[in-house]
Short mmCIF file of C-alpha atoms in Angstrom, two decimals:
data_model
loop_
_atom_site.label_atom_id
_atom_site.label_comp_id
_atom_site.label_asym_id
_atom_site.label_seq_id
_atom_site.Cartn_x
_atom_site.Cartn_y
_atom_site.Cartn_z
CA UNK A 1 116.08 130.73 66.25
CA UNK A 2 113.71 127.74 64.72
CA UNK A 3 113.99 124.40 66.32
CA UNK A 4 117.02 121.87 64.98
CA UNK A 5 116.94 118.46 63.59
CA UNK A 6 118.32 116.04 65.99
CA UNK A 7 118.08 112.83 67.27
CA UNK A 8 119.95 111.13 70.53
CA UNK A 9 120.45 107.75 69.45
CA UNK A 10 118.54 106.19 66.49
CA UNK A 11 119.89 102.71 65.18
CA UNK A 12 120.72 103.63 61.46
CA UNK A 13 119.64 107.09 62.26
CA UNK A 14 122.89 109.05 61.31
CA UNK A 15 122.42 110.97 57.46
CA UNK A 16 124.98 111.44 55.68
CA UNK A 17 124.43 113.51 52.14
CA UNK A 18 120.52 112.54 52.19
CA UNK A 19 120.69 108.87 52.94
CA UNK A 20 120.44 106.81 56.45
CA UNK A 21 123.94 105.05 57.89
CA UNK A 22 123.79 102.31 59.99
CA UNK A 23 126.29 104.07 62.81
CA UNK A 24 123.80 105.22 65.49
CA UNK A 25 124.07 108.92 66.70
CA UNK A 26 124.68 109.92 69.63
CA UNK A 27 122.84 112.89 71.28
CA UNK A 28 123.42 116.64 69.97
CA UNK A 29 125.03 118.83 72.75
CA UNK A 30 123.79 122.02 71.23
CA UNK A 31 120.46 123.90 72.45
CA UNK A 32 118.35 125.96 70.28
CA UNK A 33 116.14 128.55 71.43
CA UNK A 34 111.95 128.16 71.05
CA UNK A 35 111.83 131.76 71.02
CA UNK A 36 109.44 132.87 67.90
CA UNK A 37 108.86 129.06 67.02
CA UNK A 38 105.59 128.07 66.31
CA UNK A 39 104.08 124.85 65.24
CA UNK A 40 104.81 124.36 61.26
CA UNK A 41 102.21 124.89 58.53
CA UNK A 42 103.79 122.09 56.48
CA UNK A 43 105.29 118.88 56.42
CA UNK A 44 105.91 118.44 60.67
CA UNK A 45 107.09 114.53 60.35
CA UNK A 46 110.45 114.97 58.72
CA UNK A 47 111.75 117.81 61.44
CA UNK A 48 111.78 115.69 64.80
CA UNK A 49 113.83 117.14 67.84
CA UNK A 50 114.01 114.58 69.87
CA UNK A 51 117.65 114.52 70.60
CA UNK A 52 118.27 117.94 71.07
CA UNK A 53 117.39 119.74 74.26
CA UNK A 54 115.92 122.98 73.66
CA UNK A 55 116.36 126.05 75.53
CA UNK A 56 117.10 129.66 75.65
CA UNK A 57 120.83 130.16 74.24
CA UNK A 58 123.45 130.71 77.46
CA UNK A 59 126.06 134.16 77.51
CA UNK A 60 129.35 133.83 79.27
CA UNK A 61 127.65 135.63 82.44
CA UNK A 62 124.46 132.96 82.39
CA UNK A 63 124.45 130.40 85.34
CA UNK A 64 122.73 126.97 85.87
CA UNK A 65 119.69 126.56 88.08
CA UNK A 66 122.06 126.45 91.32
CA UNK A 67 123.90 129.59 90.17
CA UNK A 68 126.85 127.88 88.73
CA UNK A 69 128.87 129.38 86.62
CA UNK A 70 128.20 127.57 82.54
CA UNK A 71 131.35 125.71 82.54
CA UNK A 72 129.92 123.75 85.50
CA UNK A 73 127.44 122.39 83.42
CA UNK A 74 129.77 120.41 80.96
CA UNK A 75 130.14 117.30 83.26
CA UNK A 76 126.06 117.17 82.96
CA UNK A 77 126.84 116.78 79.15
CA UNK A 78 129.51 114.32 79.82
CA UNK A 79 127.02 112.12 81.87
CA UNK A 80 124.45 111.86 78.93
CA UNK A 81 126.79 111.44 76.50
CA UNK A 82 128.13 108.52 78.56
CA UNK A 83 125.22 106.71 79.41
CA UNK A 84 124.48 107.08 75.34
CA UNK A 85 127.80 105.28 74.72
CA UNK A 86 126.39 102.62 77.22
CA UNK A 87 122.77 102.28 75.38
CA UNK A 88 124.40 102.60 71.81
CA UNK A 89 126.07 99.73 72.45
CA UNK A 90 123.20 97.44 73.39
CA UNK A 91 121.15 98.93 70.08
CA UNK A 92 124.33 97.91 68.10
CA UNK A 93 124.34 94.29 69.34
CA UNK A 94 120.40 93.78 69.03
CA UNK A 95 118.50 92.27 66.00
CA UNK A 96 116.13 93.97 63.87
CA UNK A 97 113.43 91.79 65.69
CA UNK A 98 114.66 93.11 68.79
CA UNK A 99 114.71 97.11 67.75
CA UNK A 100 111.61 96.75 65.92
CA UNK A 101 110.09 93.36 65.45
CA UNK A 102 108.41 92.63 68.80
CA UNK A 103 106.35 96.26 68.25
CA UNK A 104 105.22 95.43 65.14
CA UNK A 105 104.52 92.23 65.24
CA UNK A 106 102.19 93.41 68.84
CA UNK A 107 100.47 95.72 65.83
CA UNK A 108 100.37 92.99 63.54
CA UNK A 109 98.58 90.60 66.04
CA UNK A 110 96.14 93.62 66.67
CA UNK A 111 95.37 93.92 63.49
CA UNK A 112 94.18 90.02 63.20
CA UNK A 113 92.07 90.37 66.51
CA UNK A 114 89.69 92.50 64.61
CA UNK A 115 87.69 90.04 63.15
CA UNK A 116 87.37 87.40 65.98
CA UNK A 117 86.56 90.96 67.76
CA UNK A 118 84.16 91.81 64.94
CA UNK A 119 81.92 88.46 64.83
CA UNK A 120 81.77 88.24 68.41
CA UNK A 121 79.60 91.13 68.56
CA UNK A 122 76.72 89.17 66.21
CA UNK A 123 76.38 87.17 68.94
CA UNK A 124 72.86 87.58 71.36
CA UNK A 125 74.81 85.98 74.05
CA UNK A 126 75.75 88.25 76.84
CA UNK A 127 79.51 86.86 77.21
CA UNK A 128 80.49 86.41 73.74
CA UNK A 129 79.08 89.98 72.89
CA UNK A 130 81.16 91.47 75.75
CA UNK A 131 84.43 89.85 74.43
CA UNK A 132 83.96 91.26 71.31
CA UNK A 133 83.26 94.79 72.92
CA UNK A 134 86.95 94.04 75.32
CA UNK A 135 88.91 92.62 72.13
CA UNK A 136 87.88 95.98 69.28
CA UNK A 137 88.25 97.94 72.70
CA UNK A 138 91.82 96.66 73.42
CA UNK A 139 92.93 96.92 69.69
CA UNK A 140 91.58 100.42 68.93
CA UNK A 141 94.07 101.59 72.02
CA UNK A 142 96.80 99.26 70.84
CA UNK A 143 97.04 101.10 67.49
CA UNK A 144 96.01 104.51 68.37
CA UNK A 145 98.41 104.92 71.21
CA UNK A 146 101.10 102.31 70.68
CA UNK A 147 100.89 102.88 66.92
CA UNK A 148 100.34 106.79 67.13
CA UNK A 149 103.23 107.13 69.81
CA UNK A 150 105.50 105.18 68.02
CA UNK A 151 105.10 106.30 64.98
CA UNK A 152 105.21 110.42 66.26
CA UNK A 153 109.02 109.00 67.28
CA UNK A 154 109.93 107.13 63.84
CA UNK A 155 110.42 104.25 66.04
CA UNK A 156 108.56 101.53 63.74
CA UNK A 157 111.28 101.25 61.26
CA UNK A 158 114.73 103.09 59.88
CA UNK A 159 112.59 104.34 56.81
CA UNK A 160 111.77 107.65 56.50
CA UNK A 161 109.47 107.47 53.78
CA UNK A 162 108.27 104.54 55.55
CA UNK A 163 107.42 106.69 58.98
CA UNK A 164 106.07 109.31 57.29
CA UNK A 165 103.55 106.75 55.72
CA UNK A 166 102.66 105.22 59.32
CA UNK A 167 102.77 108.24 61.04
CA UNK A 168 99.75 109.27 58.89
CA UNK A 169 98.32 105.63 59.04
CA UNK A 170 98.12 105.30 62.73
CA UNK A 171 97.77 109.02 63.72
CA UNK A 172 95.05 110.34 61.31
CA UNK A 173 93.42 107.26 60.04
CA UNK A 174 93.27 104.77 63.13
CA UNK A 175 93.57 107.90 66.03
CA UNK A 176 91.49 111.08 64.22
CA UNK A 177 94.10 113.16 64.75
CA UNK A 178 96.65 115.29 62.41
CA UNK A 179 99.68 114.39 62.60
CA UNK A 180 101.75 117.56 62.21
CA UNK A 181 100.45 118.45 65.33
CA UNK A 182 100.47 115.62 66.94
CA UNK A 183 103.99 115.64 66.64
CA UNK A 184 104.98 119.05 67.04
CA UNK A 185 103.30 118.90 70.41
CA UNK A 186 104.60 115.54 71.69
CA UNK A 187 107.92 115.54 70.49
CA UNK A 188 108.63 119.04 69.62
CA UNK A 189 107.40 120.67 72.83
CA UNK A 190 106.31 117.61 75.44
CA UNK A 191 109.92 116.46 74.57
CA UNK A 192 112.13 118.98 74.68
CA UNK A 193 110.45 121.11 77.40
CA UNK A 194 109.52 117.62 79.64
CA UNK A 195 107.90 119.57 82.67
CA UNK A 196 108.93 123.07 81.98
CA UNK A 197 106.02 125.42 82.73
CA UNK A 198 104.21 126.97 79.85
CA UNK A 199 105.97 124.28 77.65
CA UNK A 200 105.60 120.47 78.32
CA UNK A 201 104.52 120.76 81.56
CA UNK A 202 101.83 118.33 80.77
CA UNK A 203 98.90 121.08 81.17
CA UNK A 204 97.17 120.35 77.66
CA UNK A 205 95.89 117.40 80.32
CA UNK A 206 94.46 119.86 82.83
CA UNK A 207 90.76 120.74 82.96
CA UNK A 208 90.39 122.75 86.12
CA UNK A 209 86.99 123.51 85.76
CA UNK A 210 86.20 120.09 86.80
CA UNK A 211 86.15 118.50 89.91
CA UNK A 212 88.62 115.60 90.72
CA UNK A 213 86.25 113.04 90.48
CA UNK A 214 84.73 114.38 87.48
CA UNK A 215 88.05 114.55 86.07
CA UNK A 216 89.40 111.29 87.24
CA UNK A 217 86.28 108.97 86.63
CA UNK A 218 83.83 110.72 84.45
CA UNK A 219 85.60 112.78 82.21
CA UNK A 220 88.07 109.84 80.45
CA UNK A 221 84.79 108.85 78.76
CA UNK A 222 84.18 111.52 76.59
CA UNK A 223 87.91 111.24 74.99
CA UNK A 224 86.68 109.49 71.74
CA UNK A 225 84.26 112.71 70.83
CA UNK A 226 87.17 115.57 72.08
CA UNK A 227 89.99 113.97 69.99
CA UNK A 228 88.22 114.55 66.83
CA UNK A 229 87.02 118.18 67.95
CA UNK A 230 90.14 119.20 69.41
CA UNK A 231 91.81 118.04 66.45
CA UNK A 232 89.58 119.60 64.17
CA UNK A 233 90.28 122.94 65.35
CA UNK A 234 94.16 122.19 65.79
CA UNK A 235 93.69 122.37 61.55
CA UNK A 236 93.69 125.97 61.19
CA UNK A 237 97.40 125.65 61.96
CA UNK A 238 98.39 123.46 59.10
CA UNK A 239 98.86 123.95 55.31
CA UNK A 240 95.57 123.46 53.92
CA UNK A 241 97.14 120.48 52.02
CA UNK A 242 98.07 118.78 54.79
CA UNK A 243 94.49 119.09 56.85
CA UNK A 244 92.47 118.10 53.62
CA UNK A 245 94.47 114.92 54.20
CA UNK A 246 93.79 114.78 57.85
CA UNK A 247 89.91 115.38 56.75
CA UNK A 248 89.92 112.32 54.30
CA UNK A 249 91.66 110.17 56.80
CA UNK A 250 89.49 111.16 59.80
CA UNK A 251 86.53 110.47 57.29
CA UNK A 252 87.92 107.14 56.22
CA UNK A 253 88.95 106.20 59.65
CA UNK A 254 85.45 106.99 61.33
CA UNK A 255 83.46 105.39 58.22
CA UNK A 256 85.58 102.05 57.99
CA UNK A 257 84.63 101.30 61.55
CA UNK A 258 80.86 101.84 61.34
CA UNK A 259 81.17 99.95 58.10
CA UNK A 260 82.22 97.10 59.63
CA UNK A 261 79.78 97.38 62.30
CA UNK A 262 76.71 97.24 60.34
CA UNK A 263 78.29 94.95 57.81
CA UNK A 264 80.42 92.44 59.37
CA UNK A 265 78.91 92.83 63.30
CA UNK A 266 74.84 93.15 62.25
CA UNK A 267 74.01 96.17 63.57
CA UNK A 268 71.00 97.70 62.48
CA UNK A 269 71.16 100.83 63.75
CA UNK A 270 73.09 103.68 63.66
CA UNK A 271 72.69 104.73 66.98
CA UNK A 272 73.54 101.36 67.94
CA UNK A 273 76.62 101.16 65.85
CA UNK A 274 77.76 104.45 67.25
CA UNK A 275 77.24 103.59 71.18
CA UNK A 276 79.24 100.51 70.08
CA UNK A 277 82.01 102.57 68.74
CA UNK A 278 82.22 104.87 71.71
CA UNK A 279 82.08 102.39 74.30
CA UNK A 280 85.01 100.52 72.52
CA UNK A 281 87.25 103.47 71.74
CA UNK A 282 86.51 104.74 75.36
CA UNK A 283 87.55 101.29 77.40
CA UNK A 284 91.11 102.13 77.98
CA UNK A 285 90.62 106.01 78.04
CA UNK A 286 90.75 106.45 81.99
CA UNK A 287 94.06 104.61 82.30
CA UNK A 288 95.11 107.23 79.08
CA UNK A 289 94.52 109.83 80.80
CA UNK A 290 95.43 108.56 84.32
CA UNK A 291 99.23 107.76 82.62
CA UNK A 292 99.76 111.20 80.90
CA UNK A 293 99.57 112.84 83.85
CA UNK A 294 100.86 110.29 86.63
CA UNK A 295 104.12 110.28 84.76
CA UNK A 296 104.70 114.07 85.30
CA UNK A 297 102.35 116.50 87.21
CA UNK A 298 103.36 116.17 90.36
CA UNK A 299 107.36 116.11 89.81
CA UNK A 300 109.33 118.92 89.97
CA UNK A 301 108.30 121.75 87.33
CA UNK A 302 111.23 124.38 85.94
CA UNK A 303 111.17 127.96 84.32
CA UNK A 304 112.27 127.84 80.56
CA UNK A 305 115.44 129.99 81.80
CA UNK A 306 115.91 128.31 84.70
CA UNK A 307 116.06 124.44 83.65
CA UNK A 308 118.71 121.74 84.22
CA UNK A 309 120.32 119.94 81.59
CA UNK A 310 118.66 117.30 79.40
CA UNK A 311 119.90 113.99 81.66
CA UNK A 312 118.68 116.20 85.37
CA UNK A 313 115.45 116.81 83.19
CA UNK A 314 114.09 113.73 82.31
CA UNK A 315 115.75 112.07 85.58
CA UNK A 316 113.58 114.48 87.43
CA UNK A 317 110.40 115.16 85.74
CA UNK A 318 109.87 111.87 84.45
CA UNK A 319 108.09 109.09 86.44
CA UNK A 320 107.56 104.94 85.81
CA UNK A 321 104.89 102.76 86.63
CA UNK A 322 105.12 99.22 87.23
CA UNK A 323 104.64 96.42 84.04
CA UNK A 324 100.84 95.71 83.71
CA UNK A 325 100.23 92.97 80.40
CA UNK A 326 97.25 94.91 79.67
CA UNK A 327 98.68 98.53 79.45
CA UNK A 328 102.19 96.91 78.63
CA UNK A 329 100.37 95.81 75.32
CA UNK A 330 98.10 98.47 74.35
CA UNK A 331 100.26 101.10 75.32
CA UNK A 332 103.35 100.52 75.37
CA UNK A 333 106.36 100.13 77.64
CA UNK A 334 107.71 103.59 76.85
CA UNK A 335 104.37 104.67 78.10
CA UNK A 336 104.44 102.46 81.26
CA UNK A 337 107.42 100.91 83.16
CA UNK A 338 109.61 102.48 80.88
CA UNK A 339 108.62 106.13 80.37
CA UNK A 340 112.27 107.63 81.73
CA UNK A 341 113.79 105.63 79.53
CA UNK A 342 111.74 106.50 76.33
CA UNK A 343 112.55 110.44 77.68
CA UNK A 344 116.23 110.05 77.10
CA UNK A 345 116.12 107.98 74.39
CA UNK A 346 112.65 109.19 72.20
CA UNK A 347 113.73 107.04 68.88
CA UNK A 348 114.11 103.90 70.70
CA UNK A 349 110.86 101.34 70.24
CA UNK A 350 109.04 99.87 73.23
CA UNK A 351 111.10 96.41 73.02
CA UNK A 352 114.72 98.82 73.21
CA UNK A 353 113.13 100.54 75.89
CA UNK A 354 112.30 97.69 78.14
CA UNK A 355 116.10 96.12 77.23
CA UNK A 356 117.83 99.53 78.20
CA UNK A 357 115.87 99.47 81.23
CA UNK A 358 118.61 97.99 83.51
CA UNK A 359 121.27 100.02 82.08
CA UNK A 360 119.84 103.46 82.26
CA UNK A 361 118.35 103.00 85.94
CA UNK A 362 121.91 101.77 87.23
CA UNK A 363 123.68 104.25 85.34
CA UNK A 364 121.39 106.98 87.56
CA UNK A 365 121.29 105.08 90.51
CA UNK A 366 125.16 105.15 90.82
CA UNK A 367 125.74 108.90 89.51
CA UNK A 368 123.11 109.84 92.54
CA UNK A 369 120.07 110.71 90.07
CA UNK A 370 116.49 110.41 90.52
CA UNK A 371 114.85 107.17 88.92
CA UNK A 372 111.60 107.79 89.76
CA UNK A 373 109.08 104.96 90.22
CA UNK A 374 105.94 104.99 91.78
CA UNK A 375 102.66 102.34 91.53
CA UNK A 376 99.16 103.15 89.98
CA UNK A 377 97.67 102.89 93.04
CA UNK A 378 99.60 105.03 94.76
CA UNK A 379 99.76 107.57 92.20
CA UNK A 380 95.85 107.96 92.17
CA UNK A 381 95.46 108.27 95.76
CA UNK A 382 97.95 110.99 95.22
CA UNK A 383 96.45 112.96 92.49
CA UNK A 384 92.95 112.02 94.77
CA UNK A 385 94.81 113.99 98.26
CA UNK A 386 95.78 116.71 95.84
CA UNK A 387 93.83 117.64 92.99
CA UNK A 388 93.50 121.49 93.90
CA UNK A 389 97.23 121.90 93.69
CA UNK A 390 98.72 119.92 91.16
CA UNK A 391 95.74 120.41 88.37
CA UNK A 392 93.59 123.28 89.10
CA UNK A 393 96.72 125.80 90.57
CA UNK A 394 100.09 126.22 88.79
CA UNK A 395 102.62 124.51 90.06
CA UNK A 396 105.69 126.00 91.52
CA UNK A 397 108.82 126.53 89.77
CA UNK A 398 111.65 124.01 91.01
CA UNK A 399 114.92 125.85 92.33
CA UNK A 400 117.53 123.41 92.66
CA UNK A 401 121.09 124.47 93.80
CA UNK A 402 124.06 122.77 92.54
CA UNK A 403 123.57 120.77 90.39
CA UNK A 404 126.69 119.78 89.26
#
């Protein structure tokens, strides 16, 4: 059975006969199977799952992780659906500056950096030069992950026409990457299979052949040239419509920025103007890379068959970090301090995130489910003590028993 349509809770987000009402939905209780789904050829923006929670379909003799019988899995249901009653309310009550202002106008400020960032580099003065190298660094990662993950979600704006367009702005023209995959993995898979093995369980991040330190320290650095490639040869899986566009707009994308080296910085080289570009695309890429798999690797890991519901999913396998201004900005809180939040509730913008925060980790607190929070720090000292097992062996499957 294909993947559903769905969406948990999306301020205007409810269609009714092709247009967009302003009643907010509330999550999908259905589950449709991934069996024989594959990542579309065409169009992968306008079919977003984010709401639903995938999974194999359940007989009257199927049980839940614990060995309960099915019925015993309906007050799971009740709990999300509750706790989306409690968040609906507080994306009912907030402005449109609140649900999607504050994000774009953090894009919007980005966006005006670049030339302060721009003609700092003509300077021959060591400190001036470097700010210029920090301020493109910090605004390439503010719209190529804030923008790109955003945008994969349809989180910058009720518009679907309007998403589509920024979807392909800041995920093929600013990030070098196409964006039917890009979304079919994040939200399609990442999403609805959050730590399920073989699915999302975060191992697209896992390079085993390297050491940790390799991995950890070294390896971040080279993100700005595997993007490209990786995406490159994720475009024998699209229409061939859709990766001519991706072509033009990784073209564009690449050409616009040593443009504006050579023209508006003074480069003279190309080599120079292309050391320049990685070093600024790269400056954020260890904390990238340390994030996607901080959040996850390392929590408990299910089989397809075998998982809990949606609400024990993302309460489990889903980790936050403290609130850092730098990563807060360039990022993201849904990528941050607010990453279990932005699992429950995918459509939601960074802003709604951060404002549901209080809600959603009370509401878990008192029903007796994880919140999981853990520091930086801590989290690389972790993934220092235990490279071998939790990214060069598989991890093992999670059994929990009843789960009620």
């Amino acid at each position: 059975m294909p993947l559903e349509d769905g969406d948990p809770l999306r301020p205007g987000g409810r269609q009714v006969n092709g247009q967009v009402s302003a009643i907010p939905r509330l999550p999908a209780v259905g589950e449709p199977s991934l069996r024989g789904a594959t990542a579309p050829g065409g169009s992968r923006t306008a079919a977003m799952a984010e709401g639903w929670e995938p999974g194999p379909a359940l007989g009257d003799g199927d049980v839940t992780p614990g060995g309960a019988p099915l019925r015993a899995r309906q007050p799971e249901e009740a709990l999300m659906t509750e706790l989306s009653e409690l968040v609906q309310k507080v994306v009912k009550s907030s402005s449109w500056w609140e649900r999607h202002g504050v994000d774009i106008s953090i894009l919007a400020c980005s966006f005006l950096l670049l030339p302060a960032g721009l003609l700092c580099l003509r300077s021959a003065q060591a400190i001036p030069f470097l700010v210029g190298v920090l301020t493109l660094g910090v605004v390439h990662h503010t719209l190529t992950v804030k923008g790109s993950h955003l945008a994969s979600h349809n989180a910058l704006t009720e518009s679907k026409s309007w998403s589509k367009v920024w979807a392909i702005f800041f995920i093929e023209l600013c990030s070098a990457f196409t964006v039917e995959q890009a979304t079919y993995n994040h939200v399609k898979i990442h999403h609805g299979y959050t730590n399920v093995i073989g699915l999302g369980d975060s191992s697209t991040w896992k390079l085993p052949f390297l050491n940790r330190y390799v991995y950890m320290f070294i390896a971040p650095l080279a993100v700005p040239i595997l993007t490209p490639l990786v995406a490159l040869d994720l475009l024998r899986n699209v229409e061939w419509k859709a990766a001519l566009r991706t072509l033009c707009c990784m073209f564009l994308g690449f050409y616009c920025h040593y443009w504006l080296l050579l023209h508006v910085s003074g480069f003279q080289s190309l080599w120079s103007a292309l050391l320049c570009m990685l070093v600024t695309r790269s400056l954020l890429a260890h904390p990238y890379i340390h994030v996607n798999i901080f959040q996850h690797i390392g929590l408990p890991m299910f089989a397809a068959d075998r998982k809990p519901k949606r609400i024990h999913l993302m309460s489990l396998g889903v980790l936050n970090l403290p609130r850092n201004p730098l990563l807060d900005w360039s990022f993201g809180h849904s990528l941050i301090s607010c990453h279990v939040e932005h699992h429950l509730f995918p459509s939601l913008s960074d802003n709604m995130c951060l404002k549901i925060k209080p809600i959603v980790s009370q509401y878990l607190k008192q029903k007796k489910l994880p919140y999981n929070e853990d520091t930086y720090s801590s989290r690389l000292w972790l993934f220092l003590q235990r490279y071998e097992e939790l990214m060069v062996h598989a991890p093992p499957i999670t059994e929990l028993v009843g789960i009620q």
